[in-house]
Every structure is written in C-alpha cells, then in structure tokens.
CSV table of C-alpha atoms in Angstrom, one decimal:
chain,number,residue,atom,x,y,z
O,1,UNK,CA,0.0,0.0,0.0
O,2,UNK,CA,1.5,3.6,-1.1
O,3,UNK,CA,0.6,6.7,0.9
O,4,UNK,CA,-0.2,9.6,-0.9
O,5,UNK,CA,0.3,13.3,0.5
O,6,UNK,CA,-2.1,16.0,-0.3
O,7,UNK,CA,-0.6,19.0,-1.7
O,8,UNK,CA,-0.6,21.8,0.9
O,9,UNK,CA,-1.2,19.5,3.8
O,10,UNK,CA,1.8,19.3,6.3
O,11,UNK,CA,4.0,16.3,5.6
O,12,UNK,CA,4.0,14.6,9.3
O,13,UNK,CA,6.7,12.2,8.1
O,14,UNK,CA,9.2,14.3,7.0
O,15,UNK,CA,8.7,17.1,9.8
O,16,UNK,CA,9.3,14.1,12.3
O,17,UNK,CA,12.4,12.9,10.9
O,18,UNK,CA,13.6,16.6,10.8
O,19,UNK,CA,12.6,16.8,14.4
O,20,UNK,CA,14.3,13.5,15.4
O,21,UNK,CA,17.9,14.8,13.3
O,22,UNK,CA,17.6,18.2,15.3
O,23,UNK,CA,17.7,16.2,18.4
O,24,UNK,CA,20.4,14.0,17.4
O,25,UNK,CA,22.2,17.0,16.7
O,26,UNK,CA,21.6,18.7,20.0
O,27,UNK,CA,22.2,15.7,21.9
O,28,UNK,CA,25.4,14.9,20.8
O,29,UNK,CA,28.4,17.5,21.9
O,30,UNK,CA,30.1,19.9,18.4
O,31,UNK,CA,33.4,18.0,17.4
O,32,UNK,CA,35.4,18.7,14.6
O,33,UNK,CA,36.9,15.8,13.1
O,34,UNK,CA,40.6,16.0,14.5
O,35,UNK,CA,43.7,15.5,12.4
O,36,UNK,CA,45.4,14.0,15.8
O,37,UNK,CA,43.5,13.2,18.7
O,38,UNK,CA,45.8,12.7,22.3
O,39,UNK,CA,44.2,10.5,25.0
O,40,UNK,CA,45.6,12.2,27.9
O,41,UNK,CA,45.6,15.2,29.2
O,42,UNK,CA,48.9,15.2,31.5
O,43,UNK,CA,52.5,16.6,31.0
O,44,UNK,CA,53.1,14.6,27.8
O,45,UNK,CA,49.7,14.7,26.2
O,46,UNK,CA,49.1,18.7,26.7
O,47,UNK,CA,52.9,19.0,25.8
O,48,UNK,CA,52.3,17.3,22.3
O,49,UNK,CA,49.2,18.9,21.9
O,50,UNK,CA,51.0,22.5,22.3
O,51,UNK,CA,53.9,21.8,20.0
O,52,UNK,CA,51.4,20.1,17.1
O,53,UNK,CA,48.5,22.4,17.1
O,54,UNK,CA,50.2,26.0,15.7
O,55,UNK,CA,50.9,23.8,12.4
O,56,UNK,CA,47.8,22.0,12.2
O,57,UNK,CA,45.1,24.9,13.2
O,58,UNK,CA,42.8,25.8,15.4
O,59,UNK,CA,40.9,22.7,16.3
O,60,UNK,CA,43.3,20.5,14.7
O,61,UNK,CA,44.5,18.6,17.9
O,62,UNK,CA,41.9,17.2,20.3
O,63,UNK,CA,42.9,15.7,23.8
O,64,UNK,CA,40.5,13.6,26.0
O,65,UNK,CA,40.7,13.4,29.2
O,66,UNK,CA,38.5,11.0,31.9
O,67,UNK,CA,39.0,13.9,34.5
O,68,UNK,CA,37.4,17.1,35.0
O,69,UNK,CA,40.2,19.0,35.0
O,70,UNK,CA,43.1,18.6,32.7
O,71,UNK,CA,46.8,18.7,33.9
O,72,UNK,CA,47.0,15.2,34.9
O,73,UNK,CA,48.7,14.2,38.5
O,74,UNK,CA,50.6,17.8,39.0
O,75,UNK,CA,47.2,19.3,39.4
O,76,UNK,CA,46.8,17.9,42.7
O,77,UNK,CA,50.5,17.5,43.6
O,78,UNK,CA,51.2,20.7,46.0
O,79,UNK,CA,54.7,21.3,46.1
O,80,UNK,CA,57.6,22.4,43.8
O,81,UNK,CA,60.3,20.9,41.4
O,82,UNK,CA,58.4,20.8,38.3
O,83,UNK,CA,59.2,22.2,35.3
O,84,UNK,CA,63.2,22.2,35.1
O,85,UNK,CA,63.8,20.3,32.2
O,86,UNK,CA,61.0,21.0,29.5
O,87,UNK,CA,60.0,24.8,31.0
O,88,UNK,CA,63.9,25.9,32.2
O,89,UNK,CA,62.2,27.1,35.3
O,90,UNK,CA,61.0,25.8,38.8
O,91,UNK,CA,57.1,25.4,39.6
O,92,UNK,CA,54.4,23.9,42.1
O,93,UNK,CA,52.4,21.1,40.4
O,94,UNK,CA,49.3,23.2,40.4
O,95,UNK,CA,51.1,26.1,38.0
O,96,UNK,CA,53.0,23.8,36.3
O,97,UNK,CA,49.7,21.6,35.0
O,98,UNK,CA,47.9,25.5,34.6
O,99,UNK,CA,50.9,26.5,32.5
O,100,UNK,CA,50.9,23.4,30.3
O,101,UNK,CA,46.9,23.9,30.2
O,102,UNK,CA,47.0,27.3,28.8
O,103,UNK,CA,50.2,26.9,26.1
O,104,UNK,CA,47.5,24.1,24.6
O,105,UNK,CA,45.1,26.0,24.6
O,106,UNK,CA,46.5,28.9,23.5
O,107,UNK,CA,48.4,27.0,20.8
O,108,UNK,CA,44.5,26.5,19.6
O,109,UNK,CA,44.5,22.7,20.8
O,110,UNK,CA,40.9,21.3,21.5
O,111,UNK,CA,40.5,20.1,25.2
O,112,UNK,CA,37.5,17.8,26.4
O,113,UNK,CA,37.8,16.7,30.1
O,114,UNK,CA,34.9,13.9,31.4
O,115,UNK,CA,36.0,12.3,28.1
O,116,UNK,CA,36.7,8.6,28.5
O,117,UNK,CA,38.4,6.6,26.0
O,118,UNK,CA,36.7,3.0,26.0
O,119,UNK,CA,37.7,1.2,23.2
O,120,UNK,CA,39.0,1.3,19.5
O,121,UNK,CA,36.7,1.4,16.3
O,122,UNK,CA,39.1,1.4,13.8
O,123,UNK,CA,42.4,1.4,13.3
O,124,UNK,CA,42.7,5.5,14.3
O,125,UNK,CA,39.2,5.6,15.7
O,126,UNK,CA,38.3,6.0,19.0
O,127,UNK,CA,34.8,5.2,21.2
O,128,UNK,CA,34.3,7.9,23.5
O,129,UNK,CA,31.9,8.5,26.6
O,130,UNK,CA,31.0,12.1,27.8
O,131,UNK,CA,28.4,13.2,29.9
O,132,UNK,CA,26.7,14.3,26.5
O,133,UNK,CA,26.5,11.0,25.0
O,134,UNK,CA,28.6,8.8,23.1
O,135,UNK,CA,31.1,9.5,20.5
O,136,UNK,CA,33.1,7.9,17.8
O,137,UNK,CA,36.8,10.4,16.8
O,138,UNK,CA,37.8,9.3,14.1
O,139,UNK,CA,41.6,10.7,13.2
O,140,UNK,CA,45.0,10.7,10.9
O,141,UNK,CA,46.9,9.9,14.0
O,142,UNK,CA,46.3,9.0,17.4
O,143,UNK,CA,49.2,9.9,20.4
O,144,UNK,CA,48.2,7.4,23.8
O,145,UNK,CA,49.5,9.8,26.8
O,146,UNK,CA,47.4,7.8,29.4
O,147,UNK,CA,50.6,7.7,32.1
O,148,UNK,CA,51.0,5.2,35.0
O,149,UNK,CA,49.4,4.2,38.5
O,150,UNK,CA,50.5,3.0,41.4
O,151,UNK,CA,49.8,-0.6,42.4
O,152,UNK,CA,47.3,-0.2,45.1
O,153,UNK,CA,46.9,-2.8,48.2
O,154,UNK,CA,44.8,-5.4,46.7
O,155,UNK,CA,47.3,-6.0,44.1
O,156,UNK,CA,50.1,-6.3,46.6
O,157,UNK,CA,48.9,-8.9,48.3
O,158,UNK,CA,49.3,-7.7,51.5
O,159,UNK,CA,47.5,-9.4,54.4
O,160,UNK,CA,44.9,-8.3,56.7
O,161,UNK,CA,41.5,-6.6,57.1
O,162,UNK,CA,40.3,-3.5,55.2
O,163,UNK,CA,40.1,-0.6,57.0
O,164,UNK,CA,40.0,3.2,55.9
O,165,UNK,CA,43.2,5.0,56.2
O,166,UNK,CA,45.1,2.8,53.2
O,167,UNK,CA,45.6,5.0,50.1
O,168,UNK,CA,47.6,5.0,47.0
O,169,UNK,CA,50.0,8.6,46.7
O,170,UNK,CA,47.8,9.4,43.8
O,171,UNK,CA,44.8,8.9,46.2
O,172,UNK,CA,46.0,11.2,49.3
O,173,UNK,CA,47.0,13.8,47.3
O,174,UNK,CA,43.8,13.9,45.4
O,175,UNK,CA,42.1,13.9,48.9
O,176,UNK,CA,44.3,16.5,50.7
O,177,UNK,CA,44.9,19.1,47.7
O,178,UNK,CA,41.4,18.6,45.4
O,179,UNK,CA,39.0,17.6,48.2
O,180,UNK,CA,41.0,19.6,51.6
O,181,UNK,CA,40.0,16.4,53.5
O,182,UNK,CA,41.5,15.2,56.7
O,183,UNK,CA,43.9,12.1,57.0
O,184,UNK,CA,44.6,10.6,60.5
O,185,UNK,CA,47.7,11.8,62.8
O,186,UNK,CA,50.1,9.0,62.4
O,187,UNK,CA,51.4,7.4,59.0
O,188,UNK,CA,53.3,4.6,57.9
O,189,UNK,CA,55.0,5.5,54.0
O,190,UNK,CA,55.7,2.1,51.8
O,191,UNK,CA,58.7,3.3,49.3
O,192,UNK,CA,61.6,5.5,49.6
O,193,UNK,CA,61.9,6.7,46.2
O,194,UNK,CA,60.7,10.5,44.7
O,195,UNK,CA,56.8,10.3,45.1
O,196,UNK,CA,57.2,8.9,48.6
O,197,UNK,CA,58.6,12.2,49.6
O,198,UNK,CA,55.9,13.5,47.7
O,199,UNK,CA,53.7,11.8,49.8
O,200,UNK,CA,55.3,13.1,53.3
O,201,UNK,CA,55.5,16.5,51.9
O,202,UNK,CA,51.2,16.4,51.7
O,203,UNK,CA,51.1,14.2,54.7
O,204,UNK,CA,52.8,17.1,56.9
O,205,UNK,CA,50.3,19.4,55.3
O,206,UNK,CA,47.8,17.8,56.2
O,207,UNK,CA,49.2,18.0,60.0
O,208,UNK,CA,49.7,13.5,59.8
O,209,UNK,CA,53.3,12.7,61.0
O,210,UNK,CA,55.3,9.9,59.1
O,211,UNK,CA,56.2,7.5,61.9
O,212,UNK,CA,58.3,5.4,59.6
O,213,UNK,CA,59.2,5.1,55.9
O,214,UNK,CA,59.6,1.0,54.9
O,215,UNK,CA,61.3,0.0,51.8
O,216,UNK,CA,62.6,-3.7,50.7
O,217,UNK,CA,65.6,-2.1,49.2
O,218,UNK,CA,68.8,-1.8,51.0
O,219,UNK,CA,69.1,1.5,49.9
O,220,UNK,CA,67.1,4.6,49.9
O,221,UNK,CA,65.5,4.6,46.2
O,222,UNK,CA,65.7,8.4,45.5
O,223,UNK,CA,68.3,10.9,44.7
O,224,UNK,CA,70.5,11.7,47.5
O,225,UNK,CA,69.9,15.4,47.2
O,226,UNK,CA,66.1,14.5,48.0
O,227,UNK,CA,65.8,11.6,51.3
O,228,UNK,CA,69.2,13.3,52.7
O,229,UNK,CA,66.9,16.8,53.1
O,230,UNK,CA,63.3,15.1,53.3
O,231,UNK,CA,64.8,12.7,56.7
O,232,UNK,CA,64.3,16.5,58.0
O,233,UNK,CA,60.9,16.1,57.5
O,234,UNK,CA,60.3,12.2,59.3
O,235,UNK,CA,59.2,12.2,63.0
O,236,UNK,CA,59.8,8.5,62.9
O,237,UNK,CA,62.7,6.6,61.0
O,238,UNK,CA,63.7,5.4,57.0
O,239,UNK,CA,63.9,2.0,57.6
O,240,UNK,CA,65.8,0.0,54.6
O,241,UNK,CA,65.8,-4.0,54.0
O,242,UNK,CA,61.7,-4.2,55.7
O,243,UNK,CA,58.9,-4.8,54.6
O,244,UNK,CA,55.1,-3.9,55.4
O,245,UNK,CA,53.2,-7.9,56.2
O,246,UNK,CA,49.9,-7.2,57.6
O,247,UNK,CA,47.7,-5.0,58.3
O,248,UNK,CA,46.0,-4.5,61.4
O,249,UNK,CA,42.4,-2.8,62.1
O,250,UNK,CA,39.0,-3.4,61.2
O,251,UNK,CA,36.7,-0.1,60.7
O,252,UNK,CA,40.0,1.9,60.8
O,253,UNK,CA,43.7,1.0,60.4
O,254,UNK,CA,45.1,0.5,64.0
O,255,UNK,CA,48.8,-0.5,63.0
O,256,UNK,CA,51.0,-2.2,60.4
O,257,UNK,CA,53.9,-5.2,61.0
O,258,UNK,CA,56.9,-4.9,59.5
O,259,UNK,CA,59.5,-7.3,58.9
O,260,UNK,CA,63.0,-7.4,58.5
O,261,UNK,CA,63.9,-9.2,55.4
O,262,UNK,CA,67.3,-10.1,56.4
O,263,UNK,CA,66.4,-11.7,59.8
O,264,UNK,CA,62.6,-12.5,59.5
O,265,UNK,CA,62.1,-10.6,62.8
O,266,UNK,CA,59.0,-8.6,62.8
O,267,UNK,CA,57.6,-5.9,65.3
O,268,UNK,CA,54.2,-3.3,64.8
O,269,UNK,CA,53.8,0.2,64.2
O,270,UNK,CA,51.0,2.0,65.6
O,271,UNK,CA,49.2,4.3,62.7
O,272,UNK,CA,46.0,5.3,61.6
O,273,UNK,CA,47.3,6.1,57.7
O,274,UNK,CA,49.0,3.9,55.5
O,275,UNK,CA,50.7,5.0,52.2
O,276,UNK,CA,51.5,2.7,49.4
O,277,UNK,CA,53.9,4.7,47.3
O,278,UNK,CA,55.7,3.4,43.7
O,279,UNK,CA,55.6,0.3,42.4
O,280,UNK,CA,53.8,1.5,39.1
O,281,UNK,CA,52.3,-0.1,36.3
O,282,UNK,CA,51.2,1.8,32.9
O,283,UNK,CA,47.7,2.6,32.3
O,284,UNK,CA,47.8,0.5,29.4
O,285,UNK,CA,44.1,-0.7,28.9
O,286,UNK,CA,43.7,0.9,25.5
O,287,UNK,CA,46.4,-0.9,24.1
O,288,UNK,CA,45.9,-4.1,25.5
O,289,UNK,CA,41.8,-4.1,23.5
O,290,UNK,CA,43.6,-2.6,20.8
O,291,UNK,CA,45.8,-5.5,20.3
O,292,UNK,CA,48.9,-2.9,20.3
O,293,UNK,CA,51.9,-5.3,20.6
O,294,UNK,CA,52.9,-4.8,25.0
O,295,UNK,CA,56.5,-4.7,26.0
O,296,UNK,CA,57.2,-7.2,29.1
O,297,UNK,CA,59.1,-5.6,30.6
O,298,UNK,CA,57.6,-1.9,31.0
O,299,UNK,CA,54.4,-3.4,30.1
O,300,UNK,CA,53.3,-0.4,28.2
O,301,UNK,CA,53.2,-0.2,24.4
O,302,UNK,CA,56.2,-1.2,22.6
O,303,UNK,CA,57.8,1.5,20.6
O,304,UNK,CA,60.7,2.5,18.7
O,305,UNK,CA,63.0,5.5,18.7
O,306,UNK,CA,60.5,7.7,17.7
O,307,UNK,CA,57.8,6.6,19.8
O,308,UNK,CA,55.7,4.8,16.9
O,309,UNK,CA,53.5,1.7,18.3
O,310,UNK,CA,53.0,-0.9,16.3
O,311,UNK,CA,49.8,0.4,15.0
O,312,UNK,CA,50.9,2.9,12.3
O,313,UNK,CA,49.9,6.4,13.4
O,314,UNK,CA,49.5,5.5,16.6
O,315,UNK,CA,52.1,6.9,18.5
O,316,UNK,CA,53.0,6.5,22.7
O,317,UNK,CA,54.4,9.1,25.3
O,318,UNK,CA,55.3,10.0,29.2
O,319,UNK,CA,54.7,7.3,31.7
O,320,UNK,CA,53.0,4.9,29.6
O,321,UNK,CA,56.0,4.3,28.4
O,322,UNK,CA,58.2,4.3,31.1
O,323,UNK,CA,56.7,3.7,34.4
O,324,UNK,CA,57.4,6.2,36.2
O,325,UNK,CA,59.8,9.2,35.1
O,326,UNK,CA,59.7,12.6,36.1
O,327,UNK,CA,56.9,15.4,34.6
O,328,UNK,CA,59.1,17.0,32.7
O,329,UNK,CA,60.5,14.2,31.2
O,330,UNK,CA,57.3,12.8,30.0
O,331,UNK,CA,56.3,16.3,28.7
O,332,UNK,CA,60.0,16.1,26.7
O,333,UNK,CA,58.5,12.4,25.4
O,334,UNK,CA,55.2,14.5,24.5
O,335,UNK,CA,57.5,16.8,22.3
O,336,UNK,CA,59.2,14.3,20.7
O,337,UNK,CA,56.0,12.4,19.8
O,338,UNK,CA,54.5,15.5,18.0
O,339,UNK,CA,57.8,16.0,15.6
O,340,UNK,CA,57.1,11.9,14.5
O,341,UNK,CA,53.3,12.5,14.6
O,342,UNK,CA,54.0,15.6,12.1
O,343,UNK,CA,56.2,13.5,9.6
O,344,UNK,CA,53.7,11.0,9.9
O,345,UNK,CA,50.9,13.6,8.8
O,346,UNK,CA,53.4,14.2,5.9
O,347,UNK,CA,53.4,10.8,4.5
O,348,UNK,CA,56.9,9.9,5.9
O,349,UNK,CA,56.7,6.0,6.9
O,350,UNK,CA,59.0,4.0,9.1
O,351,UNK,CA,61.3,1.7,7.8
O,352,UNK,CA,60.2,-2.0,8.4
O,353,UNK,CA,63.4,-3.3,9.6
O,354,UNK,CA,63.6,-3.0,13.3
O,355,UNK,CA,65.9,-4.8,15.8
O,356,UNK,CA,64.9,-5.4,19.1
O,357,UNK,CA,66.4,-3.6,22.6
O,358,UNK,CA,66.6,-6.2,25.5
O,359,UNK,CA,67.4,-5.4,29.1
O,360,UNK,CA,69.3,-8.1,30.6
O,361,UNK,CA,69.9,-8.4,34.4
O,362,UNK,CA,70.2,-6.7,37.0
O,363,UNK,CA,67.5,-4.0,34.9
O,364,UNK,CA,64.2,-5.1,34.5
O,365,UNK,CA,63.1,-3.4,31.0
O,366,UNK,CA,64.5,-0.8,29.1
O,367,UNK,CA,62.9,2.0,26.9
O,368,UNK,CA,62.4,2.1,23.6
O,369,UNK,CA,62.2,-1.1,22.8
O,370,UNK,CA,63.0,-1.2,19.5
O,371,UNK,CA,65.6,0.4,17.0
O,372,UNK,CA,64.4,1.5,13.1
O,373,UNK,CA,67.3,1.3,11.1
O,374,UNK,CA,67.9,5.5,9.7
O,375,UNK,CA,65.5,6.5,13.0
O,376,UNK,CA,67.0,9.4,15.1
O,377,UNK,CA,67.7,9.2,18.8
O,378,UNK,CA,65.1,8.9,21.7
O,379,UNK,CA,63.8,11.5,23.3
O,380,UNK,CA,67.1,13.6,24.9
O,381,UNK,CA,69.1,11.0,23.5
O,382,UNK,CA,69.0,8.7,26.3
O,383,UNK,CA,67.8,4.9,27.0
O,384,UNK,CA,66.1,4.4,30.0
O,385,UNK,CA,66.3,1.4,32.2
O,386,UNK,CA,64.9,-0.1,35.3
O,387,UNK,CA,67.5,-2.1,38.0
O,388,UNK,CA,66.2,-4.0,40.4
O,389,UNK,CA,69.7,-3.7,42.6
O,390,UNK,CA,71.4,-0.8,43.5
O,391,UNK,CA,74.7,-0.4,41.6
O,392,UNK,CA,77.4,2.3,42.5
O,393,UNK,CA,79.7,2.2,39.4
O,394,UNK,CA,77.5,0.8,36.3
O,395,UNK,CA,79.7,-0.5,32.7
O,396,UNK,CA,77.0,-0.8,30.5
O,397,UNK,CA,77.4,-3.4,28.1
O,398,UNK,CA,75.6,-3.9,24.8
O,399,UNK,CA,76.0,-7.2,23.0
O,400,UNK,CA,74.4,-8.2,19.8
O,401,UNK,CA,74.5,-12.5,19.8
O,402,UNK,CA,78.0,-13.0,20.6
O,403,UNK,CA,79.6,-9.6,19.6
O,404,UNK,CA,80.2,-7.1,22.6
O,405,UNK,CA,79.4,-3.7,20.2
O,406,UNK,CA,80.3,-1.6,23.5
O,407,UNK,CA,81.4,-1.4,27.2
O,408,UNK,CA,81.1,2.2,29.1
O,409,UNK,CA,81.7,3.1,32.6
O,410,UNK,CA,78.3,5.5,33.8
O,411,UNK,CA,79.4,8.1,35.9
O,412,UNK,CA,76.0,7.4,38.2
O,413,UNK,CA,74.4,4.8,40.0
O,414,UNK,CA,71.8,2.5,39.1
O,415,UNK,CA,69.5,2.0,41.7
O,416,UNK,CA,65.9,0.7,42.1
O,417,UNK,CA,63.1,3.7,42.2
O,418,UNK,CA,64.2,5.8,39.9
O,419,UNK,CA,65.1,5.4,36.1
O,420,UNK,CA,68.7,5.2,35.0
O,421,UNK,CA,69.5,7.2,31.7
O,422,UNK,CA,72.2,5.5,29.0
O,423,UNK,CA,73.4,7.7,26.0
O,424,UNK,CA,71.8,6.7,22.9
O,425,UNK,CA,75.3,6.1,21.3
O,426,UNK,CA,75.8,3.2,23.2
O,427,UNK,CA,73.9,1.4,20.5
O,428,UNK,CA,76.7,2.3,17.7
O,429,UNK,CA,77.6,-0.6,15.3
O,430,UNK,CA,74.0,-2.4,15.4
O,431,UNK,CA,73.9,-5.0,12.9
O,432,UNK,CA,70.2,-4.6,11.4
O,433,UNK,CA,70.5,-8.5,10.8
O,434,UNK,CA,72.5,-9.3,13.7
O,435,UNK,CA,69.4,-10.1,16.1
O,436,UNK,CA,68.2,-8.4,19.5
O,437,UNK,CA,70.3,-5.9,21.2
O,438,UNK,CA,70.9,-7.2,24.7
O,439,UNK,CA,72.0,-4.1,27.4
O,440,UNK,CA,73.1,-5.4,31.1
O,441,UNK,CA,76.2,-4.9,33.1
C-alpha cells in the first residue's frame, strides 16, 4: 500500500524525521573531526598537543581526558620541582599543569575533560563516553599519553582486614589538595623513592606525621639530594631492607607489621594512615583491547626511537612508556611524539626493519624497545632502564648475539626507584641482521 500526500497539507513524516535529526544534533556534543586526537591530558599529552596544534590549526588537535580538569597528577601534587627540564624554570604542580593547560590552549588545541576513551573502532578511531553522549573520533593519527598508577593494596597482596586509612600517593593527594579532606595523625609510608617524599610533603600538610618510611631495598631509592633533606621532615625513621606484612584494624587501620627481610624478625607500628607509594604499572588498557603489541618488561606499548607503536599512526608518550619518570621528562617524550606524529601527517613512513632492545639483568626493562634502522635518537638521546639492585659504578654493556658492540663506565648509579638514563650512542655498530640488542652490566 503507497501513501499519498495531499498538496498543501503538512508532511508529518518528513517534519518528524527533521525533528528527530535536530535532536540527534543537539544531543550529541560539536566535534570537529581532529587530524590528531591525544588521549591524555597530563604533562606529555598537553605538551604534544601544544607543539602540534600552531601547524595543524585551530581545532586540529583534540585531547580527552576521563578527568574534569586537565593537567593530569601535577594538578593535585602541591609542592615544587616541576618544570626544570621542558619549561627551564621551577614550579608547584598546580602552575605547572595551569601552564601546560593554557600553552594548549593557546596553541588552539581542542581540550574535552569527562571524556573517556573505552575502546577502538578502527584502526585511528576511538569510542568515547561524555556526559553528552557517546562518541566515535575518528583521526589521521592518534598519540596514547594515558601515564602510570600505582599498584594499590589489593594488588600487593598484602595481608589483613580492610580498614579506611590505606591510600595510594595518587589517592591522598587527590584527597588532601582537590577535596582539603583530613587524614589521620600517624602514617606509615611504603617506598623510599621520589613520590614517597611526595607523599610526606602532603602528609605534613595535612598535619599527619610519618612515623616510619619502609622499603625492601637496602638502599634509599631516591636521589640523594632528596631523602638526605626530606629525613628532616620524618618524626619516625627510614627503615631500609623491611617490609610492610599485615595489616592490622577493622573499621580503621590501627597499626601495620613490618619485617625485617634479612632476619625474619617482625615488630608493629601503631598508625592510623598507611601509604602505598611506587611500584607502578602503565595505564595500558587501550592498548591491551587494541591489540597494540605490549612490551614485558615496561608493560606499556612497545615503541621505537621515535615513539611509533605498532599500529601505524598510533604513536606513545610520558609514563605509559616508562613507568614512572619525572613530569618533565614525559612532557619532553610528548615533544618528541608530536615531531614523528608531524612527519607521519606528511606521508613519511617508518622503515620496516627494526631490531629489538633487551634489558638483561640486573634491569628489569628498558625503553624504547625497539631500534628502526635510519631512526633518530630517543627523546634527549638517552635509553632508560629499570635495575632492580642498586649499583654504584654501572659499565653498560651492549651485546648483539656474541659480539660485545660496547662497554662504558656510567658516571652514576643504578639504583631501584628511579630510572637510569644510557646515551643513545651506546647502541653504535648495530647489525640490522644481527638479532636483539641485549643491554646489562
């Protein structure tokens, strides 16, 4: 049966789908389609972001972030040091993220907050969820900027009840500097590397004294020029070669019990606050559903000297790389990611012959992971590596199968907690057919 329409009467069906597209069209949030969308909007993704968008145009770049305020973990990280390397100047986290927010923005980069990536639907399309709805970006290249997070208690398999007080260094900062909530009086800190003085730095605003600092190592994990001045700020002691084993409380922590890993003796701490500092892992979801190949040993993306995953135009930078580096650092990564993403745009493709980097004991991984035969350097022309022992006097050395291409004495120490930096020219005299590049001592 046909429906006929009578000349000069309304036409109910086509004013109804007009209706219905008008709604669609309000419902859904304005979005240009992007030339490079960046999921993350900390150091390295507003970094990239800044240096990409003057070339590309106003609403060129567009970075998602899950929070509602971009800036990533500076934002709520309330005391100085940032800024030294990619900025040539000193600032609290707070200015630091504000600065990198505005040169974005500025730059004419497009920034959504309460945007959460939740999957691939393509290869350079993203599904996105916004308190406006759903959306699909689709883009020429994507950069993943997601960064790391600390392993909280569950996944430490520490003992004992569950009682308030336990938090992550990510968690009581967000609590004390975002939120200007109380913590208790007395704390127990687990790590002794650089965000574990972060973490007594906001404790002792918050008015909590650190009882004790506990780390496994035999060694304090950070710089010298940082747990030599922060033992200033300790009302308790930094105890090396311990452990935390259980803890003790049900509504609310009562105390922790600590053993020494030498002697097996343990003994308890009274607190009411427990910190679990370090011991990061990347936030590396989206490229575990995208099927991005993982490195295992950083177990973030595996890239190449110039930060290509191995998705083409799909590019990785900051902590999801290497977890965990400094701001800055990962804001340099950010920088380096937008030159690649830009030759990308161009049409420039990487060479398909790649040899692998391998970190061989005492580190744990290295990054890159990967070297592109005619690639430059990695960002600041450095390798980074992860050592899970503390040594004083490092020779690197690099084999390839059973040639020794190089041996050199490192004029700092490898130690676990903090990332140990290699000149890129280490890797001179790389056979492209000569099989994985192993680096170890």
């Amino acid at each position: 049966m046909s429906t006929s329409h009578t000349p000069g009467a309304p036409d109910y069906a086509a004013l109804a789908a007009e209706l219905a597209a008008t709604a669609a069209e309000a419902a859904a949030p304005e979005l240009r389609a992007p030339d490079v969308v960046i999921v993350g909007a900390g150091p390295a993704g507003l970094t990239a972001a800044a240096e990409l968008a003057p070339a590309l145009g106003t609403g060129r770049v567009l970075v998602l972030d899950r929070e509602p305020a971009a800036g990533g973990i500076p934002r709520h990280s309330d005391h100085t040091g940032y800024g030294v390397r990619d900025l040539k100047r000193v600032l609290t986290g707070p200015a630091y993220a504000r600065t990198l927010v505005d040169k974005a923005l500025a730059a004419g980069a497009d920034i959504r907050t309460e945007a959460t990536v939740t999957g691939w639907s393509g290869d350079r399309s993203l599904d996105v969820t916004t308190p406006d709805g759903l959306l699909r970006v689709d883009a020429r290249a994507v950069i993943l900027a997601t960064g790391a997070r600390e392993r909280p208690r569950s996944a430490r398999l520490i003992p004992g009840d569950r009682p308030s007080g336990v938090y992550t260094t990510g968690q009581l900062q967000n609590l004390v500097h975002l939120h200007h909530e109380e913590v208790g009086r007395r704390a127990v800190v687990v790590g002794a590397e650089l965000v574990s003085w972060s973490a007594v730095l906001t404790l002792r605003e918050a008015g909590c004294r650190t009882v004790l600092m506990t780390t496994e190592h035999e060694h304090p994990d950070a710089y010298a020029a940082f747990h030599l001045p922060g033992r200033a700020l300790l009302d308790g002691r930094l105890a090396t070669g311990t452990r935390v084993t259980r803890i003790i409380g049900r509504g609310r922590l009562r105390a922790v019990e600590v053993e020494e890993t030498a002697t097996g003796r343990r003994h308890t701490v009274e607190c009411d606050t427990l910190i679990l500092t370090g011991d990061w892992i990347p936030d590396h979801e989206l490229v575990r559903t995208g099927g991005l190949d993982l490195d295992p040993g950083t177990k973030g993306p595996l890239v190449d000297t110039a930060l290509r995953t191995s998705r083409p135009g799909v590019f990785a930078a900051g902590n999801l790389l290497h977890a965990v580096d400094t701001a800055d650092i990962a804001a340099l990564d950010g920088r380096h990611a937008a030159r690649h993403v830009r030759l990308w745009l161009d049409g420039h493709r990487a060479h398909e012959v790649s040899v692998p980097i391998v970190a061989d004991a005492p580190f744990r991984w290295v990054a890159p992971g990967l070297l592109r035969i005619g690639d430059p350097a990695p960002p600041r022309g450095r390798l980074l590596l992860w050592t899970d022992r503390l040594v004083r006097a490092p020779k690197v050395t690099v084999r390839q199968g059973s040639r020794t291409l190089n041996r050199r004495t490192v004029p700092w120490p490898a130690a676990p907690g903090r990332v140990f930096r290699v000149p890129w020219n280490v890797l001179r005299d790389v056979d492209p057919k000569g099989g994985p590049i192993r680096i170890g001592l």
